[in-house]
Amino acid sequence: LKQAEALYQGGQLDQMAHILSEGLLSDDAQLLDQLNMLRARLYADRGNVADVVKTTQIDPSLNYQRLRAGALFDWGKAQAAYARIVDQTADNVDFVDVVRLLLVSHRNGDRATVDTLVRRYPDLNDRPQWAQIARGFSDDAPALLPLRAETAKARVDLASEMLDSLDNLKPGTD
């Protein structure tokens, strides 16, 4: 596992994949969880989100839960995964986790959860990134038909701004 981690840190993903494919000689739960976290990170870095979702941990770490939740395409499942993370971290919740739960809840059409989160975490308004994210909720979507170049560009620009805001946030630092 240490060798696989070192290879990962060095960006040698093919060699890491080879090491991970050998599995473990131990049935120790903590070591199996470490192995599966490394596998999930490898899959995520290679864009194999379906494989990320298939990985499991016996005692899922927050980092693993975040990685797996980010790979879920089903908004309801993603919402449930982020809700578990937010509930598990309670008073020490990361801003990033709240925002991700807020975004998937919005995407899932769960206005009640969105409203609850906004009331539960009023300090969201104090974050500079929040204005951009909130604008994405309140801006009227440009008309889709006919799909004009300026309409498509406006939607892509708005999505890019929201993603840039999230990319500037790091879980575990707030």
CSV table of N, CA and C in Angstrom, one decimal:
chain,number,residue,atom,x,y,z
A,1,LEU,N,0.8,-1.2,0.0
A,1,LEU,CA,0.0,0.0,0.0
A,1,LEU,C,0.9,1.3,0.0
A,2,LYS,N,2.0,1.2,0.7
A,2,LYS,CA,2.9,2.4,0.8
A,2,LYS,C,3.5,2.6,-0.6
A,3,GLN,N,3.8,1.5,-1.3
A,3,GLN,CA,4.4,1.7,-2.6
A,3,GLN,C,3.3,2.2,-3.6
A,4,ALA,N,2.1,1.7,-3.5
A,4,ALA,CA,1.0,2.2,-4.4
A,4,ALA,C,0.8,3.7,-4.1
A,5,GLU,N,0.8,4.1,-2.8
A,5,GLU,CA,0.6,5.5,-2.5
A,5,GLU,C,1.7,6.4,-3.0
A,6,ALA,N,3.0,5.9,-2.9
A,6,ALA,CA,4.1,6.6,-3.5
A,6,ALA,C,4.0,6.8,-5.0
A,7,LEU,N,3.6,5.7,-5.7
A,7,LEU,CA,3.4,5.8,-7.1
A,7,LEU,C,2.3,6.8,-7.5
A,8,TYR,N,1.2,6.8,-6.7
A,8,TYR,CA,0.1,7.7,-6.9
A,8,TYR,C,0.6,9.1,-6.8
A,9,GLN,N,1.3,9.4,-5.7
A,9,GLN,CA,1.9,10.8,-5.4
A,9,GLN,C,2.8,11.2,-6.6
A,10,GLY,N,3.5,10.2,-7.1
A,10,GLY,CA,4.4,10.5,-8.2
A,10,GLY,C,3.8,10.5,-9.6
A,11,GLY,N,2.5,10.3,-9.7
A,11,GLY,CA,1.7,10.3,-10.9
A,11,GLY,C,1.9,9.1,-11.8
A,12,GLN,N,2.4,8.1,-11.2
A,12,GLN,CA,2.7,6.8,-12.0
A,12,GLN,C,1.5,5.9,-11.8
A,13,LEU,N,0.4,6.2,-12.5
A,13,LEU,CA,-0.8,5.5,-12.3
A,13,LEU,C,-0.8,4.1,-12.9
A,14,ASP,N,-0.1,3.9,-14.0
A,14,ASP,CA,-0.1,2.5,-14.5
A,14,ASP,C,0.6,1.6,-13.6
A,15,GLN,N,1.7,2.0,-13.0
A,15,GLN,CA,2.4,1.2,-12.1
A,15,GLN,C,1.6,1.0,-10.8
A,16,MET,N,0.9,2.0,-10.4
A,16,MET,CA,0.1,1.9,-9.2
A,16,MET,C,-1.0,0.9,-9.5
A,17,ALA,N,-1.7,1.0,-10.7
A,17,ALA,CA,-2.7,0.0,-11.0
A,17,ALA,C,-2.2,-1.4,-10.9
A,18,HIS,N,-1.0,-1.6,-11.4
A,18,HIS,CA,-0.4,-3.0,-11.4
A,18,HIS,C,-0.3,-3.5,-9.9
A,19,ILE,N,0.2,-2.6,-9.1
A,19,ILE,CA,0.4,-3.0,-7.7
A,19,ILE,C,-0.9,-3.3,-7.0
A,20,LEU,N,-1.9,-2.4,-7.3
A,20,LEU,CA,-3.3,-2.6,-6.7
A,20,LEU,C,-3.9,-3.9,-7.2
A,21,SER,N,-3.6,-4.2,-8.4
A,21,SER,CA,-4.3,-5.4,-9.0
A,21,SER,C,-3.8,-6.7,-8.2
A,22,GLU,N,-2.7,-6.6,-7.6
A,22,GLU,CA,-2.2,-7.8,-6.8
A,22,GLU,C,-3.0,-8.0,-5.5
A,23,GLY,N,-3.7,-7.0,-5.1
A,23,GLY,CA,-4.5,-7.2,-3.9
A,23,GLY,C,-3.7,-7.3,-2.6
A,24,LEU,N,-4.3,-7.8,-1.6
A,24,LEU,CA,-3.6,-7.9,-0.3
A,24,LEU,C,-3.6,-9.4,0.2
A,25,LEU,N,-2.6,-9.7,0.9
A,25,LEU,CA,-2.5,-11.0,1.5
A,25,LEU,C,-3.2,-11.0,2.9
A,26,SER,N,-3.6,-9.9,3.3
A,26,SER,CA,-4.2,-9.8,4.6
A,26,SER,C,-5.7,-9.5,4.5
A,27,ASP,N,-6.5,-9.9,5.5
A,27,ASP,CA,-7.9,-9.6,5.5
A,27,ASP,C,-8.2,-8.6,6.6
A,28,ASP,N,-7.2,-7.8,7.0
A,28,ASP,CA,-7.4,-6.7,7.9
A,28,ASP,C,-8.3,-5.6,7.3
A,29,ALA,N,-9.3,-5.3,8.0
A,29,ALA,CA,-10.4,-4.3,7.5
A,29,ALA,C,-9.7,-3.0,7.2
A,30,GLN,N,-8.9,-2.5,8.1
A,30,GLN,CA,-8.3,-1.2,7.9
A,30,GLN,C,-7.4,-1.2,6.6
A,31,LEU,N,-6.7,-2.2,6.4
A,31,LEU,CA,-5.8,-2.3,5.2
A,31,LEU,C,-6.7,-2.4,3.9
A,32,LEU,N,-7.8,-3.2,4.0
A,32,LEU,CA,-8.7,-3.3,2.9
A,32,LEU,C,-9.3,-2.0,2.5
A,33,ASP,N,-9.7,-1.2,3.6
A,33,ASP,CA,-10.2,0.1,3.4
A,33,ASP,C,-9.2,1.0,2.7
A,34,GLN,N,-7.9,0.9,3.1
A,34,GLN,CA,-6.9,1.7,2.5
A,34,GLN,C,-6.7,1.3,1.0
A,35,LEU,N,-6.7,0.0,0.8
A,35,LEU,CA,-6.6,-0.5,-0.6
A,35,LEU,C,-7.7,0.1,-1.5
A,36,ASN,N,-8.9,0.0,-1.0
A,36,ASN,CA,-10.1,0.5,-1.8
A,36,ASN,C,-10.1,2.0,-1.9
A,37,MET,N,-9.6,2.7,-1.0
A,37,MET,CA,-9.4,4.2,-1.2
A,37,MET,C,-8.5,4.5,-2.3
A,38,LEU,N,-7.4,3.7,-2.3
A,38,LEU,CA,-6.4,3.9,-3.4
A,38,LEU,C,-7.0,3.6,-4.7
A,39,ARG,N,-7.7,2.5,-4.8
A,39,ARG,CA,-8.4,2.1,-6.0
A,39,ARG,C,-9.4,3.2,-6.5
A,40,ALA,N,-10.2,3.7,-5.5
A,40,ALA,CA,-11.2,4.7,-5.8
A,40,ALA,C,-10.5,6.0,-6.4
A,41,ARG,N,-9.4,6.4,-5.8
A,41,ARG,CA,-8.6,7.5,-6.2
A,41,ARG,C,-8.1,7.3,-7.6
A,42,LEU,N,-7.6,6.1,-7.9
A,42,LEU,CA,-7.1,5.8,-9.2
A,42,LEU,C,-8.2,5.8,-10.2
A,43,TYR,N,-9.3,5.2,-9.9
A,43,TYR,CA,-10.5,5.2,-10.8
A,43,TYR,C,-11.0,6.7,-11.1
A,44,ALA,N,-11.0,7.5,-10.1
A,44,ALA,CA,-11.5,8.8,-10.2
A,44,ALA,C,-10.5,9.6,-11.1
A,45,ASP,N,-9.2,9.5,-10.9
A,45,ASP,CA,-8.3,10.2,-11.7
A,45,ASP,C,-8.3,9.8,-13.1
A,46,ARG,N,-8.7,8.5,-13.4
A,46,ARG,CA,-8.8,8.1,-14.8
A,46,ARG,C,-10.2,8.3,-15.4
A,47,GLY,N,-11.1,8.9,-14.6
A,47,GLY,CA,-12.4,9.2,-15.1
A,47,GLY,C,-13.3,8.0,-15.1
A,48,ASN,N,-13.0,6.9,-14.4
A,48,ASN,CA,-13.8,5.7,-14.4
A,48,ASN,C,-14.8,5.8,-13.2
A,49,VAL,N,-15.8,6.7,-13.3
A,49,VAL,CA,-16.7,7.0,-12.2
A,49,VAL,C,-17.5,5.8,-11.8
A,50,ALA,N,-17.8,4.9,-12.7
A,50,ALA,CA,-18.6,3.7,-12.4
A,50,ALA,C,-17.8,2.8,-11.5
A,51,ASP,N,-16.5,2.7,-11.7
A,51,ASP,CA,-15.7,1.9,-10.9
A,51,ASP,C,-15.5,2.5,-9.5
A,52,VAL,N,-15.5,3.9,-9.4
A,52,VAL,CA,-15.4,4.5,-8.1
A,52,VAL,C,-16.6,4.1,-7.3
A,53,VAL,N,-17.8,4.2,-7.9
A,53,VAL,CA,-19.0,3.9,-7.2
A,53,VAL,C,-19.1,2.4,-6.7
A,54,LYS,N,-18.4,1.5,-7.5
A,54,LYS,CA,-18.4,0.1,-7.1
A,54,LYS,C,-17.5,-0.2,-6.0
A,55,THR,N,-16.6,0.7,-5.7
A,55,THR,CA,-15.7,0.4,-4.6
A,55,THR,C,-16.4,0.5,-3.2
A,56,THR,N,-15.9,-0.2,-2.2
A,56,THR,CA,-16.6,-0.1,-0.9
A,56,THR,C,-15.5,0.0,0.2
A,57,GLN,N,-15.9,0.5,1.3
A,57,GLN,CA,-15.1,0.5,2.5
A,57,GLN,C,-15.9,-0.1,3.6
A,58,ILE,N,-15.2,-0.8,4.5
A,58,ILE,CA,-15.9,-1.4,5.7
A,58,ILE,C,-16.3,-0.2,6.6
A,59,ASP,N,-15.4,0.7,6.9
A,59,ASP,CA,-15.6,1.9,7.7
A,59,ASP,C,-15.3,3.1,6.9
A,60,PRO,N,-16.2,3.6,6.0
A,60,PRO,CA,-15.9,4.6,5.1
A,60,PRO,C,-15.4,5.9,5.7
A,61,SER,N,-14.2,6.4,5.3
A,61,SER,CA,-13.7,7.6,5.7
A,61,SER,C,-14.4,8.8,5.0
A,62,LEU,N,-14.3,10.0,5.6
A,62,LEU,CA,-15.0,11.1,5.0
A,62,LEU,C,-14.4,11.4,3.6
A,63,ASN,N,-13.1,11.2,3.4
A,63,ASN,CA,-12.5,11.5,2.1
A,63,ASN,C,-13.0,10.5,1.1
A,64,TYR,N,-13.2,9.2,1.5
A,64,TYR,CA,-13.8,8.2,0.6
A,64,TYR,C,-15.2,8.6,0.3
A,65,GLN,N,-16.0,9.0,1.3
A,65,GLN,CA,-17.4,9.3,1.1
A,65,GLN,C,-17.5,10.5,0.1
A,66,ARG,N,-16.6,11.5,0.2
A,66,ARG,CA,-16.6,12.6,-0.7
A,66,ARG,C,-16.3,12.2,-2.1
A,67,LEU,N,-15.3,11.3,-2.2
A,67,LEU,CA,-14.9,10.9,-3.6
A,67,LEU,C,-16.0,10.1,-4.2
A,68,ARG,N,-16.6,9.2,-3.5
A,68,ARG,CA,-17.7,8.4,-4.0
A,68,ARG,C,-18.9,9.2,-4.3
A,69,ALA,N,-19.3,10.1,-3.4
A,69,ALA,CA,-20.5,11.0,-3.7
A,69,ALA,C,-20.3,11.8,-4.9
A,70,GLY,N,-19.0,12.3,-5.2
A,70,GLY,CA,-18.8,13.1,-6.4
A,70,GLY,C,-18.9,12.3,-7.6
A,71,ALA,N,-18.8,11.0,-7.5
A,71,ALA,CA,-18.8,10.1,-8.7
A,71,ALA,C,-20.3,9.7,-9.0
A,72,LEU,N,-21.2,9.9,-8.2
A,72,LEU,CA,-22.6,9.5,-8.4
A,72,LEU,C,-23.3,10.3,-9.4
A,73,PHE,N,-23.9,9.7,-10.4
A,73,PHE,CA,-24.7,10.4,-11.4
A,73,PHE,C,-26.1,10.5,-11.0
A,74,ASP,N,-26.6,9.7,-10.2
A,74,ASP,CA,-28.0,9.7,-9.7
A,74,ASP,C,-28.1,10.8,-8.6
A,75,TRP,N,-28.8,11.9,-8.9
A,75,TRP,CA,-28.9,13.0,-8.0
A,75,TRP,C,-29.4,12.6,-6.6
A,76,GLY,N,-30.4,11.7,-6.6
A,76,GLY,CA,-30.9,11.3,-5.3
A,76,GLY,C,-29.9,10.6,-4.5
A,77,LYS,N,-29.1,9.7,-5.1
A,77,LYS,CA,-28.1,9.0,-4.4
A,77,LYS,C,-27.0,9.9,-3.9
A,78,ALA,N,-26.6,10.9,-4.8
A,78,ALA,CA,-25.6,11.8,-4.5
A,78,ALA,C,-26.1,12.7,-3.3
A,79,GLN,N,-27.3,13.1,-3.3
A,79,GLN,CA,-27.9,13.9,-2.3
A,79,GLN,C,-27.8,13.1,-0.9
A,80,ALA,N,-28.2,11.9,-1.0
A,80,ALA,CA,-28.1,11.1,0.3
A,80,ALA,C,-26.7,10.9,0.8
A,81,ALA,N,-25.8,10.7,-0.2
A,81,ALA,CA,-24.4,10.6,0.2
A,81,ALA,C,-23.8,11.9,0.9
A,82,TYR,N,-24.1,13.0,0.3
A,82,TYR,CA,-23.6,14.3,0.8
A,82,TYR,C,-24.4,14.6,2.1
A,83,ALA,N,-25.6,14.2,2.2
A,83,ALA,CA,-26.4,14.4,3.5
A,83,ALA,C,-25.7,13.7,4.6
A,84,ARG,N,-25.3,12.4,4.4
A,84,ARG,CA,-24.6,11.6,5.4
A,84,ARG,C,-23.3,12.3,5.8
A,85,ILE,N,-22.6,12.9,4.9
A,85,ILE,CA,-21.3,13.5,5.2
A,85,ILE,C,-21.6,14.8,6.1
A,86,VAL,N,-22.6,15.6,5.7
A,86,VAL,CA,-22.9,16.8,6.4
A,86,VAL,C,-23.4,16.4,7.8
A,87,ASP,N,-24.2,15.4,7.9
A,87,ASP,CA,-24.7,15.0,9.2
A,87,ASP,C,-23.6,14.4,10.1
A,88,GLN,N,-22.7,13.7,9.5
A,88,GLN,CA,-21.6,13.0,10.2
A,88,GLN,C,-20.7,14.1,10.8
A,89,THR,N,-20.4,15.2,10.0
A,89,THR,CA,-19.5,16.2,10.5
A,89,THR,C,-20.2,17.2,11.4
A,90,ALA,N,-21.5,17.3,11.4
A,90,ALA,CA,-22.3,18.1,12.3
A,90,ALA,C,-21.7,19.6,12.4
A,91,ASP,N,-21.3,20.0,13.5
A,91,ASP,CA,-20.9,21.3,13.8
A,91,ASP,C,-19.6,21.7,13.1
A,92,ASN,N,-18.8,20.7,12.7
A,92,ASN,CA,-17.5,20.9,12.1
A,92,ASN,C,-17.6,20.7,10.6
A,93,VAL,N,-18.7,20.9,10.0
A,93,VAL,CA,-18.9,20.6,8.6
A,93,VAL,C,-18.1,21.6,7.8
A,94,ASP,N,-17.6,21.1,6.6
A,94,ASP,CA,-16.9,21.9,5.7
A,94,ASP,C,-17.9,22.6,4.8
A,95,PHE,N,-17.6,23.9,4.5
A,95,PHE,CA,-18.3,24.7,3.6
A,95,PHE,C,-18.5,24.0,2.2
A,96,VAL,N,-17.5,23.3,1.8
A,96,VAL,CA,-17.5,22.6,0.5
A,96,VAL,C,-18.6,21.5,0.5
A,97,ASP,N,-18.7,20.7,1.6
A,97,ASP,CA,-19.7,19.7,1.7
A,97,ASP,C,-21.1,20.2,1.7
A,98,VAL,N,-21.3,21.4,2.4
A,98,VAL,CA,-22.6,22.0,2.5
A,98,VAL,C,-23.0,22.5,1.1
A,99,VAL,N,-22.1,23.1,0.4
A,99,VAL,CA,-22.4,23.6,-1.0
A,99,VAL,C,-22.7,22.4,-1.9
A,100,ARG,N,-21.9,21.4,-1.8
A,100,ARG,CA,-22.2,20.2,-2.7
A,100,ARG,C,-23.6,19.6,-2.4
A,101,LEU,N,-23.9,19.5,-1.1
A,101,LEU,CA,-25.2,19.0,-0.8
A,101,LEU,C,-26.3,20.0,-1.3
A,102,LEU,N,-26.1,21.2,-1.2
A,102,LEU,CA,-27.0,22.2,-1.7
A,102,LEU,C,-27.2,22.1,-3.2
A,103,LEU,N,-26.1,21.9,-3.9
A,103,LEU,CA,-26.2,21.8,-5.4
A,103,LEU,C,-26.9,20.6,-5.8
A,104,VAL,N,-26.6,19.4,-5.2
A,104,VAL,CA,-27.3,18.2,-5.6
A,104,VAL,C,-28.7,18.2,-5.2
A,105,SER,N,-29.0,18.8,-4.1
A,105,SER,CA,-30.4,19.0,-3.6
A,105,SER,C,-31.2,19.8,-4.6
A,106,HIS,N,-30.6,20.9,-5.0
A,106,HIS,CA,-31.2,21.8,-6.0
A,106,HIS,C,-31.4,21.0,-7.3
A,107,ARG,N,-30.4,20.3,-7.8
A,107,ARG,CA,-30.5,19.6,-9.0
A,107,ARG,C,-31.5,18.4,-8.9
A,108,ASN,N,-31.7,17.9,-7.7
A,108,ASN,CA,-32.7,16.8,-7.5
A,108,ASN,C,-34.1,17.4,-7.3
A,109,GLY,N,-34.2,18.7,-7.3
A,109,GLY,CA,-35.5,19.3,-7.1
A,109,GLY,C,-36.0,19.3,-5.7
A,110,ASP,N,-35.1,19.2,-4.7
A,110,ASP,CA,-35.5,19.1,-3.3
A,110,ASP,C,-35.4,20.5,-2.7
A,111,ARG,N,-36.4,21.4,-3.0
A,111,ARG,CA,-36.4,22.7,-2.5
A,111,ARG,C,-36.4,22.8,-1.0
A,112,ALA,N,-37.0,21.9,-0.3
A,112,ALA,CA,-37.1,21.9,1.2
A,112,ALA,C,-35.7,21.7,1.8
A,113,THR,N,-34.9,20.8,1.2
A,113,THR,CA,-33.5,20.7,1.7
A,113,THR,C,-32.7,21.9,1.4
A,114,VAL,N,-32.8,22.5,0.3
A,114,VAL,CA,-32.1,23.7,-0.1
A,114,VAL,C,-32.5,24.8,1.0
A,115,ASP,N,-33.8,25.0,1.2
A,115,ASP,CA,-34.2,26.0,2.2
A,115,ASP,C,-33.6,25.7,3.6
A,116,THR,N,-33.7,24.4,4.0
A,116,THR,CA,-33.2,24.0,5.3
A,116,THR,C,-31.7,24.3,5.4
A,117,LEU,N,-30.9,24.0,4.4
A,117,LEU,CA,-29.5,24.3,4.5
A,117,LEU,C,-29.2,25.8,4.6
A,118,VAL,N,-29.9,26.6,3.8
A,118,VAL,CA,-29.7,28.0,3.8
A,118,VAL,C,-30.0,28.6,5.2
A,119,ARG,N,-31.1,28.0,5.9
A,119,ARG,CA,-31.4,28.5,7.2
A,119,ARG,C,-30.4,27.9,8.3
A,120,ARG,N,-30.0,26.7,8.1
A,120,ARG,CA,-29.1,26.0,9.0
A,120,ARG,C,-27.7,26.6,9.0
A,121,TYR,N,-27.2,27.1,7.8
A,121,TYR,CA,-25.9,27.6,7.7
A,121,TYR,C,-25.9,29.0,7.2
A,122,PRO,N,-26.4,30.0,8.0
A,122,PRO,CA,-26.5,31.4,7.6
A,122,PRO,C,-25.2,32.0,7.2
A,123,ASP,N,-24.1,31.4,7.7
A,123,ASP,CA,-22.8,32.0,7.4
A,123,ASP,C,-22.3,31.8,5.9
A,124,LEU,N,-23.1,31.0,5.2
A,124,LEU,CA,-22.9,30.8,3.8
A,124,LEU,C,-22.8,32.2,3.1
A,125,ASN,N,-23.6,33.1,3.5
A,125,ASN,CA,-23.7,34.4,2.9
A,125,ASN,C,-22.4,35.2,3.1
A,126,ASP,N,-21.5,34.8,4.0
A,126,ASP,CA,-20.3,35.5,4.3
A,126,ASP,C,-19.2,35.1,3.4
A,127,ARG,N,-19.4,34.0,2.6
A,127,ARG,CA,-18.4,33.5,1.7
A,127,ARG,C,-18.4,34.2,0.4
A,128,PRO,N,-17.2,34.6,-0.1
A,128,PRO,CA,-17.2,35.3,-1.4
A,128,PRO,C,-17.7,34.4,-2.6
A,129,GLN,N,-17.5,33.1,-2.5
A,129,GLN,CA,-18.0,32.2,-3.6
A,129,GLN,C,-19.5,32.0,-3.6
A,130,TRP,N,-20.1,32.3,-2.4
A,130,TRP,CA,-21.5,32.0,-2.3
A,130,TRP,C,-22.4,32.9,-3.3
A,131,ALA,N,-22.0,34.1,-3.5
A,131,ALA,CA,-22.7,35.0,-4.4
A,131,ALA,C,-22.8,34.3,-5.8
A,132,GLN,N,-21.7,33.8,-6.3
A,132,GLN,CA,-21.8,33.1,-7.6
A,132,GLN,C,-22.6,31.9,-7.6
A,133,ILE,N,-22.5,31.1,-6.6
A,133,ILE,CA,-23.3,29.9,-6.5
A,133,ILE,C,-24.8,30.2,-6.4
A,134,ALA,N,-25.1,31.1,-5.5
A,134,ALA,CA,-26.5,31.5,-5.3
A,134,ALA,C,-27.1,32.1,-6.6
A,135,ARG,N,-26.3,32.8,-7.4
A,135,ARG,CA,-26.8,33.4,-8.6
A,135,ARG,C,-27.2,32.3,-9.6
A,136,GLY,N,-26.5,31.2,-9.5
A,136,GLY,CA,-26.8,30.0,-10.4
A,136,GLY,C,-28.2,29.5,-10.1
A,137,PHE,N,-28.6,29.6,-8.8
A,137,PHE,CA,-29.9,29.1,-8.4
A,137,PHE,C,-31.0,30.1,-8.8
A,138,SER,N,-30.7,31.4,-8.9
A,138,SER,CA,-31.7,32.4,-9.1
A,138,SER,C,-31.8,32.9,-10.5
A,139,ASP,N,-30.7,32.8,-11.2
A,139,ASP,CA,-30.8,33.3,-12.6
A,139,ASP,C,-31.8,32.5,-13.4
A,140,ASP,N,-32.5,33.2,-14.2
A,140,ASP,CA,-33.4,32.4,-15.1
A,140,ASP,C,-32.5,31.8,-16.2
A,141,ALA,N,-32.8,30.6,-16.4
A,141,ALA,CA,-32.0,29.9,-17.5
A,141,ALA,C,-32.4,30.5,-18.8
A,142,PRO,N,-31.4,30.7,-19.7
A,142,PRO,CA,-31.7,31.2,-21.0
A,142,PRO,C,-32.6,30.2,-21.7
A,143,ALA,N,-33.4,30.8,-22.6
A,143,ALA,CA,-34.3,29.9,-23.4
A,143,ALA,C,-33.4,28.9,-24.2
A,144,LEU,N,-33.9,27.7,-24.2
A,144,LEU,CA,-33.1,26.6,-24.9
A,144,LEU,C,-33.4,26.5,-26.4
A,145,LEU,N,-34.6,26.9,-26.8
A,145,LEU,CA,-34.9,26.8,-28.2
A,145,LEU,C,-35.3,28.2,-28.7
A,146,PRO,N,-34.8,28.6,-29.8
A,146,PRO,CA,-33.8,28.0,-30.5
A,146,PRO,C,-32.4,28.1,-29.8
A,147,LEU,N,-31.6,27.1,-29.9
A,147,LEU,CA,-30.3,27.1,-29.2
A,147,LEU,C,-29.4,28.0,-30.1
A,148,ARG,N,-29.1,29.2,-29.6
A,148,ARG,CA,-28.2,30.1,-30.3
A,148,ARG,C,-26.9,30.0,-29.6
A,149,ALA,N,-25.9,30.5,-30.4
A,149,ALA,CA,-24.5,30.4,-29.9
A,149,ALA,C,-24.4,31.2,-28.6
A,150,GLU,N,-25.0,32.4,-28.5
A,150,GLU,CA,-24.9,33.2,-27.3
A,150,GLU,C,-25.6,32.6,-26.1
A,151,THR,N,-26.7,31.9,-26.4
A,151,THR,CA,-27.4,31.2,-25.3
A,151,THR,C,-26.6,30.0,-24.8
A,152,ALA,N,-26.0,29.2,-25.7
A,152,ALA,CA,-25.1,28.1,-25.2
A,152,ALA,C,-23.9,28.7,-24.5
A,153,LYS,N,-23.3,29.8,-25.0
A,153,LYS,CA,-22.2,30.3,-24.3
A,153,LYS,C,-22.5,30.8,-22.9
A,154,ALA,N,-23.7,31.5,-22.8
A,154,ALA,CA,-24.1,32.0,-21.4
A,154,ALA,C,-24.3,30.9,-20.4
A,155,ARG,N,-24.9,29.7,-20.9
A,155,ARG,CA,-25.0,28.6,-20.0
A,155,ARG,C,-23.7,28.0,-19.6
A,156,VAL,N,-22.8,27.8,-20.6
A,156,VAL,CA,-21.5,27.3,-20.3
A,156,VAL,C,-20.7,28.2,-19.4
A,157,ASP,N,-20.8,29.5,-19.6
A,157,ASP,CA,-20.0,30.4,-18.8
A,157,ASP,C,-20.5,30.4,-17.3
A,158,LEU,N,-21.8,30.3,-17.1
A,158,LEU,CA,-22.4,30.2,-15.8
A,158,LEU,C,-22.0,28.9,-15.1
A,159,ALA,N,-22.0,27.8,-15.8
A,159,ALA,CA,-21.6,26.5,-15.2
A,159,ALA,C,-20.1,26.6,-14.9
A,160,SER,N,-19.3,27.2,-15.8
A,160,SER,CA,-17.9,27.3,-15.5
A,160,SER,C,-17.6,28.1,-14.3
A,161,GLU,N,-18.3,29.2,-14.2
A,161,GLU,CA,-18.1,30.0,-13.0
A,161,GLU,C,-18.4,29.3,-11.7
A,162,MET,N,-19.5,28.5,-11.7
A,162,MET,CA,-19.9,27.7,-10.5
A,162,MET,C,-18.8,26.7,-10.2
A,163,LEU,N,-18.3,26.0,-11.3
A,163,LEU,CA,-17.3,25.0,-11.1
A,163,LEU,C,-16.0,25.6,-10.6
A,164,ASP,N,-15.6,26.8,-11.1
A,164,ASP,CA,-14.4,27.5,-10.7
A,164,ASP,C,-14.5,27.8,-9.2
A,165,SER,N,-15.7,28.3,-8.8
A,165,SER,CA,-16.0,28.6,-7.4
A,165,SER,C,-15.7,27.4,-6.5
A,166,LEU,N,-16.3,26.2,-6.9
A,166,LEU,CA,-16.1,25.0,-6.1
A,166,LEU,C,-14.7,24.5,-6.2
A,167,ASP,N,-14.0,24.7,-7.3
A,167,ASP,CA,-12.6,24.2,-7.4
A,167,ASP,C,-11.7,25.0,-6.5
A,168,ASN,N,-12.1,26.2,-6.2
A,168,ASN,CA,-11.2,27.0,-5.3
A,168,ASN,C,-11.4,26.7,-3.8
A,169,LEU,N,-12.4,25.8,-3.6
A,169,LEU,CA,-12.6,25.3,-2.2
A,169,LEU,C,-12.0,24.0,-2.0
A,170,LYS,N,-11.4,23.7,-0.9
A,170,LYS,CA,-10.8,22.5,-0.6
A,170,LYS,C,-11.5,21.9,0.7
A,171,PRO,N,-12.0,20.7,0.6
A,171,PRO,CA,-12.6,20.0,1.8
A,171,PRO,C,-11.6,19.9,2.9
A,172,GLY,N,-12.0,20.1,4.1
A,172,GLY,CA,-11.1,19.9,5.2
A,172,GLY,C,-10.3,21.2,5.5
A,173,THR,N,-10.5,22.3,4.8
A,173,THR,CA,-9.7,23.5,5.1
A,173,THR,C,-10.6,24.6,5.7
A,174,ASP,N,-11.9,24.4,5.7
A,174,ASP,CA,-12.8,25.4,6.3
A,174,ASP,C,-13.3,25.0,7.6
